[in-house]
Amino acid sequence: MLHDTRKRPRRYDSLVSSLPVKLSELQNDSLREAMATLESRLQVIDKISDITFINDSRSTSVNATWFALESVRAEIILIMGGVERDNDYSQLQKLVRERVRAIVCLGKDTFKIQDALRDDVEIMISTGSMRDAVCLAYHLAKKR
């Protein structure tokens, strides 16, 4: 019987992803250490005025961001940026069009994000600090 993956608790994904590691006979300590890093993946920080704040600062690659966007079913105000690592942000275009209402760019190398995604999102704003980015994201989410 197939299960709807959208309703599957994340711990099942963690268990399934640990099987190849276990099968390759890595030590339990290594597995435990790797699983501990999952805690900051899509970590709900708070809910204010029906707006859920999620920390996924571990998404430091386009691939990780793609999976994060894929797993969130609500409308998204996305804060992204940082130091450019030769990422191909065009891989995010479809998900951004479908799920992201606004992008708040943060950091010094946001030009590639802007070039790749500006036509796929209604609102794109750049900011210089995380504090400003969170404040902007909060106000954008309230204006829906």
CSV table of N, CA, C and O in Angstrom, one decimal, residues 80-130:
chain,number,residue,atom,x,y,z
A,80,MET,N,16.6,34.1,1.3
A,80,MET,CA,17.7,33.3,0.7
A,80,MET,C,18.9,34.2,0.3
A,80,MET,O,18.7,35.4,0.0
A,81,GLY,N,20.1,33.6,0.3
A,81,GLY,CA,21.2,34.4,-0.2
A,81,GLY,C,22.4,33.9,0.6
A,81,GLY,O,22.5,32.8,1.0
A,82,GLY,N,23.4,34.8,0.7
A,82,GLY,CA,24.7,34.4,1.3
A,82,GLY,C,25.8,34.6,0.4
A,82,GLY,O,25.8,35.5,-0.5
A,83,VAL,N,26.8,33.7,0.5
A,83,VAL,CA,28.0,33.8,-0.4
A,83,VAL,C,27.7,32.8,-1.6
A,83,VAL,O,27.4,31.7,-1.4
A,84,GLU,N,27.9,33.3,-2.7
A,84,GLU,CA,27.7,32.6,-4.0
A,84,GLU,C,28.7,31.4,-4.1
A,84,GLU,O,29.9,31.6,-3.9
A,85,ARG,N,28.1,30.2,-4.4
A,85,ARG,CA,28.9,29.0,-4.6
A,85,ARG,C,28.7,28.4,-5.9
A,85,ARG,O,28.6,27.2,-6.1
A,86,ASP,N,28.5,29.2,-6.9
A,86,ASP,CA,28.3,28.8,-8.3
A,86,ASP,C,27.0,27.9,-8.4
A,86,ASP,O,27.0,26.9,-9.0
A,87,ASN,N,25.9,28.4,-7.7
A,87,ASN,CA,24.7,27.7,-7.7
A,87,ASN,C,23.9,28.0,-9.0
A,87,ASN,O,24.0,29.1,-9.6
A,88,ASP,N,23.1,27.0,-9.4
A,88,ASP,CA,22.2,27.2,-10.6
A,88,ASP,C,20.8,27.3,-10.0
A,88,ASP,O,20.1,26.4,-9.8
A,89,TYR,N,20.4,28.6,-9.8
A,89,TYR,CA,19.1,28.8,-9.2
A,89,TYR,C,17.9,28.6,-10.1
A,89,TYR,O,16.8,28.5,-9.7
A,90,SER,N,18.2,28.4,-11.4
A,90,SER,CA,17.1,28.2,-12.3
A,90,SER,C,16.4,26.9,-12.0
A,90,SER,O,15.2,26.7,-12.4
A,91,GLN,N,17.1,26.0,-11.3
A,91,GLN,CA,16.5,24.7,-10.9
A,91,GLN,C,15.3,24.9,-9.9
A,91,GLN,O,14.4,24.0,-9.8
A,92,LEU,N,15.2,26.1,-9.3
A,92,LEU,CA,14.1,26.4,-8.4
A,92,LEU,C,12.9,27.1,-9.0
A,92,LEU,O,11.9,27.3,-8.3
A,93,GLN,N,13.0,27.5,-10.3
A,93,GLN,CA,12.0,28.3,-10.9
A,93,GLN,C,10.6,27.7,-10.8
A,93,GLN,O,9.7,28.5,-10.4
A,94,LYS,N,10.4,26.5,-11.1
A,94,LYS,CA,9.1,25.9,-11.1
A,94,LYS,C,8.5,26.0,-9.6
A,94,LYS,O,7.3,26.4,-9.4
A,95,LEU,N,9.2,25.6,-8.7
A,95,LEU,CA,8.7,25.6,-7.3
A,95,LEU,C,8.5,27.0,-6.8
A,95,LEU,O,7.6,27.3,-6.0
A,96,VAL,N,9.4,27.9,-7.2
A,96,VAL,CA,9.2,29.3,-6.8
A,96,VAL,C,7.9,29.8,-7.4
A,96,VAL,O,7.1,30.5,-6.7
A,97,ARG,N,7.6,29.6,-8.6
A,97,ARG,CA,6.4,30.0,-9.2
A,97,ARG,C,5.2,29.4,-8.5
A,97,ARG,O,4.2,30.1,-8.3
A,98,GLU,N,5.3,28.2,-8.1
A,98,GLU,CA,4.1,27.5,-7.5
A,98,GLU,C,3.9,27.9,-6.0
A,98,GLU,O,2.8,27.9,-5.6
A,99,ARG,N,5.0,28.1,-5.3
A,99,ARG,CA,4.8,28.2,-3.8
A,99,ARG,C,5.3,29.4,-3.1
A,99,ARG,O,5.0,29.7,-2.0
A,100,VAL,N,6.2,30.2,-3.8
A,100,VAL,CA,6.8,31.4,-3.2
A,100,VAL,C,6.1,32.7,-3.6
A,100,VAL,O,6.0,32.9,-4.8
A,101,ARG,N,5.6,33.4,-2.6
A,101,ARG,CA,5.0,34.7,-3.0
A,101,ARG,C,6.0,35.9,-3.0
A,101,ARG,O,5.9,36.8,-3.8
A,102,ALA,N,7.1,35.7,-2.2
A,102,ALA,CA,8.1,36.8,-2.2
A,102,ALA,C,9.5,36.2,-1.8
A,102,ALA,O,9.5,35.2,-1.1
A,103,ILE,N,10.5,36.8,-2.3
A,103,ILE,CA,11.9,36.4,-1.9
A,103,ILE,C,12.5,37.6,-1.4
A,103,ILE,O,12.5,38.7,-2.0
A,104,VAL,N,13.1,37.5,-0.2
A,104,VAL,CA,13.9,38.5,0.4
A,104,VAL,C,15.4,38.0,0.3
A,104,VAL,O,15.8,37.0,0.9
A,105,CYS,N,16.2,38.7,-0.5
A,105,CYS,CA,17.6,38.3,-0.8
A,105,CYS,C,18.4,39.0,0.3
A,105,CYS,O,18.3,40.1,0.7
A,106,LEU,N,19.4,38.2,0.8
A,106,LEU,CA,20.3,38.6,1.9
A,106,LEU,C,21.7,38.2,1.5
A,106,LEU,O,22.0,37.1,1.0
A,107,GLY,N,22.6,39.1,1.8
A,107,GLY,CA,24.0,38.8,1.5
A,107,GLY,C,24.6,39.6,0.4
A,107,GLY,O,23.9,40.4,-0.3
A,108,LYS,N,25.9,39.4,0.1
A,108,LYS,CA,26.5,40.2,-0.9
A,108,LYS,C,26.4,39.7,-2.3
A,108,LYS,O,26.6,40.4,-3.2
A,109,ASP,N,26.1,38.4,-2.4
A,109,ASP,CA,26.1,37.8,-3.8
A,109,ASP,C,24.7,37.4,-4.2
A,109,ASP,O,24.4,36.2,-4.5
A,110,THR,N,23.8,38.3,-4.2
A,110,THR,CA,22.4,38.0,-4.5
A,110,THR,C,22.0,38.2,-6.0
A,110,THR,O,20.9,37.9,-6.4
A,111,PHE,N,22.9,38.7,-6.7
A,111,PHE,CA,22.6,39.0,-8.1
A,111,PHE,C,22.2,37.8,-8.9
A,111,PHE,O,21.3,37.9,-9.8
A,112,LYS,N,22.8,36.6,-8.7
A,112,LYS,CA,22.5,35.4,-9.4
A,112,LYS,C,21.1,34.9,-9.0
A,112,LYS,O,20.3,34.5,-9.9
A,113,ILE,N,20.7,35.1,-7.8
A,113,ILE,CA,19.3,34.8,-7.4
A,113,ILE,C,18.3,35.7,-8.1
A,113,ILE,O,17.3,35.2,-8.6
A,114,GLN,N,18.6,36.9,-8.1
A,114,GLN,CA,17.7,37.9,-8.7
A,114,GLN,C,17.6,37.6,-10.2
A,114,GLN,O,16.5,37.6,-10.7
A,115,ASP,N,18.7,37.4,-10.9
A,115,ASP,CA,18.7,37.1,-12.3
A,115,ASP,C,17.9,35.9,-12.6
A,115,ASP,O,17.1,35.8,-13.6
A,116,ALA,N,18.1,34.8,-11.8
A,116,ALA,CA,17.4,33.6,-12.1
A,116,ALA,C,15.9,33.5,-11.8
A,116,ALA,O,15.2,32.9,-12.5
A,117,LEU,N,15.5,34.2,-10.7
A,117,LEU,CA,14.2,34.0,-10.2
A,117,LEU,C,13.2,35.3,-10.2
A,117,LEU,O,12.1,35.2,-9.9
A,118,ARG,N,13.7,36.4,-10.7
A,118,ARG,CA,12.9,37.6,-10.7
A,118,ARG,C,11.6,37.5,-11.4
A,118,ARG,O,10.6,38.1,-11.1
A,119,ASP,N,11.6,36.7,-12.5
A,119,ASP,CA,10.4,36.6,-13.3
A,119,ASP,C,9.4,35.5,-12.8
A,119,ASP,O,8.3,35.3,-13.3
A,120,ASP,N,9.9,34.8,-11.7
A,120,ASP,CA,9.1,33.7,-11.2
A,120,ASP,C,8.4,34.0,-9.9
A,120,ASP,O,7.7,33.2,-9.3
A,121,VAL,N,8.6,35.2,-9.4
A,121,VAL,CA,8.1,35.6,-8.1
A,121,VAL,C,7.5,37.0,-8.2
A,121,VAL,O,8.0,37.9,-8.9
A,122,GLU,N,6.4,37.2,-7.5
A,122,GLU,CA,5.7,38.5,-7.5
A,122,GLU,C,6.6,39.7,-6.9
A,122,GLU,O,6.7,40.8,-7.4
A,123,ILE,N,7.2,39.4,-5.8
A,123,ILE,CA,8.0,40.4,-5.0
A,123,ILE,C,9.4,39.8,-4.7
A,123,ILE,O,9.6,38.7,-4.3
A,124,MET,N,10.4,40.7,-5.0
A,124,MET,CA,11.8,40.4,-4.7
A,124,MET,C,12.5,41.6,-4.1
A,124,MET,O,12.5,42.7,-4.8
A,125,ILE,N,13.0,41.5,-2.9
A,125,ILE,CA,13.6,42.6,-2.2
A,125,ILE,C,15.0,42.2,-1.7
A,125,ILE,O,15.1,41.0,-1.3
A,126,SER,N,15.9,43.1,-1.7
A,126,SER,CA,17.3,42.8,-1.2
A,126,SER,C,17.4,43.6,0.2
A,126,SER,O,16.9,44.7,0.3
A,127,THR,N,18.2,43.0,1.1
A,127,THR,CA,18.4,43.6,2.4
A,127,THR,C,19.8,43.2,2.8
A,127,THR,O,20.4,42.3,2.3
A,128,GLY,N,20.3,44.0,3.8
A,128,GLY,CA,21.7,43.8,4.2
A,128,GLY,C,21.9,43.0,5.5
A,128,GLY,O,23.0,42.7,5.8
A,129,SER,N,20.8,42.8,6.2
A,129,SER,CA,21.0,42.1,7.5
A,129,SER,C,19.9,41.0,7.7
A,129,SER,O,18.8,41.2,7.2
A,130,MET,N,20.1,40.0,8.5
A,130,MET,CA,19.1,39.0,8.8
A,130,MET,C,18.0,39.7,9.5
A,130,MET,O,16.8,39.3,9.3
